[in-house]
XYZ file of C-alpha atoms in Angstrom:
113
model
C 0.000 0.000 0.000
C 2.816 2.359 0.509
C 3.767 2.430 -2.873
C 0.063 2.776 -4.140
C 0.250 5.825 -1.532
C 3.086 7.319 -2.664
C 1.869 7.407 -6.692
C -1.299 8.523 -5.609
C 0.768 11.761 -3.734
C 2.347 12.384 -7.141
C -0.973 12.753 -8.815
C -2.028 14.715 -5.957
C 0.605 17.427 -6.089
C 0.260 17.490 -9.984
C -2.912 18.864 -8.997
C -4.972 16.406 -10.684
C -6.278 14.140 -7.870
C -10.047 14.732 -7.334
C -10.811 13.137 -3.757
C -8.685 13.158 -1.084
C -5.438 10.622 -0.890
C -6.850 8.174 1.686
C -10.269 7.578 -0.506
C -8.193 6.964 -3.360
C -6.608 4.719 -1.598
C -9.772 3.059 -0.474
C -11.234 3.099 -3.889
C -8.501 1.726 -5.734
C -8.142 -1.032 -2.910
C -11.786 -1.983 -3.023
C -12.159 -2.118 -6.898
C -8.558 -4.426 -7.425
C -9.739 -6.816 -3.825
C -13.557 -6.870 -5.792
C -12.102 -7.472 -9.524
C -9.789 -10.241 -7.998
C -12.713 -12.255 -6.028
C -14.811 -11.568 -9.209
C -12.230 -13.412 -11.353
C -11.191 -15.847 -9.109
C -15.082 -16.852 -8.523
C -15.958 -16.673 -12.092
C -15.358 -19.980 -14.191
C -12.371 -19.497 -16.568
C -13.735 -19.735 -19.592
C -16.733 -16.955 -18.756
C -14.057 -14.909 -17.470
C -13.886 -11.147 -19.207
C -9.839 -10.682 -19.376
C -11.176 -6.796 -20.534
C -12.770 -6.804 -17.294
C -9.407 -5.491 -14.845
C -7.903 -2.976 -17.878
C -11.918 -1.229 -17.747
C -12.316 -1.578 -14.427
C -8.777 0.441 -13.822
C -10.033 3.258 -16.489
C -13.093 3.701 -14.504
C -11.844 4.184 -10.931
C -8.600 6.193 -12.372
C -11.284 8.515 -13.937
C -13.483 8.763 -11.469
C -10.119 10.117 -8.949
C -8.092 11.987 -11.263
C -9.013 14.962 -13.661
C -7.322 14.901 -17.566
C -5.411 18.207 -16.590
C -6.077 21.347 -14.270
C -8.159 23.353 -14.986
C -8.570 27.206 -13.980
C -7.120 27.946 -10.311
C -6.819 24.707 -8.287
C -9.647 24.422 -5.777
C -8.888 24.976 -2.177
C -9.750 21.517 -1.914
C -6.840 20.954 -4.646
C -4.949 22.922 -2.645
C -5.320 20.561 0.997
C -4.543 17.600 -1.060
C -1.333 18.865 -3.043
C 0.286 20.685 -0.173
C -0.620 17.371 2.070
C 0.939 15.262 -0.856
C 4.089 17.191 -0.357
C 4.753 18.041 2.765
C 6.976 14.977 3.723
C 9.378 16.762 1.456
C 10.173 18.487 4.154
C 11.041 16.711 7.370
C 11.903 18.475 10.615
C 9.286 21.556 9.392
C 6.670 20.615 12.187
C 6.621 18.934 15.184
C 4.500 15.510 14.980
C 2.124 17.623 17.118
C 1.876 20.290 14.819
C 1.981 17.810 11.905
C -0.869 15.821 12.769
C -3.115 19.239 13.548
C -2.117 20.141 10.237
C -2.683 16.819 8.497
C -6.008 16.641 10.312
C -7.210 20.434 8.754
C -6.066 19.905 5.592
C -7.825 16.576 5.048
C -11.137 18.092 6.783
C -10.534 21.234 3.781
C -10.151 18.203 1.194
C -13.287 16.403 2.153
C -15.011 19.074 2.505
C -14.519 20.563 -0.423
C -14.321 17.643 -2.991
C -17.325 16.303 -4.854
């Protein structure tokens, strides 16, 4: 999961992520665990091999924007500057760090359709 985190930052500080990190996370998680059980459950030869490759397109579009558009939102804003702040160790105290991580992601959720 920690690498599935850390692309999901990327996108985020591109601006281009359109929830907030965690619940793309979450929906990324759910739809590979539910495609997986699908396949597995589903007798080989009725099997759709298009099924995964559609199934990423879907929940990558429903997350992610093509490219940003106009000023970022402030919601934009919480995610991309959360995305990037472990860039910079030794900025906040893990006190101050958590308050912060805890605004920001109440700004993103907030804020995101």
């Amino acid at each position: 999961m920690e690498k599935l985190r850390l692309l999901i930052e990327r996108i985020a500080a591109a601006g281009r992520l359109t929830v907030g990190v965690r619940t793309a996370m979450d929906m990324i998680h759910a739809a590979s665990v539910g495609c997986t059980l699908n396949l597995i459950r589903t007798p080989q030869e009725q099997r759709d091999p298009a099924l995964p490759g559609r199934l990423r397109e879907a929940v990558l579009a429903a997350i992610t924007t093509e490219t940003p558009t106009g000023p970022p939102s402030v919601a934009q804003r919480a995610v991309g500057l959360t995305a990037v702040l472990d860039d910079v160790p030794g900025l906040y105290t893990p006190g101050e760090r958590a308050l912060l991580d805890e605004l920001l992601d109440r700004a993103a959720q907030s804020s995101l359709s």
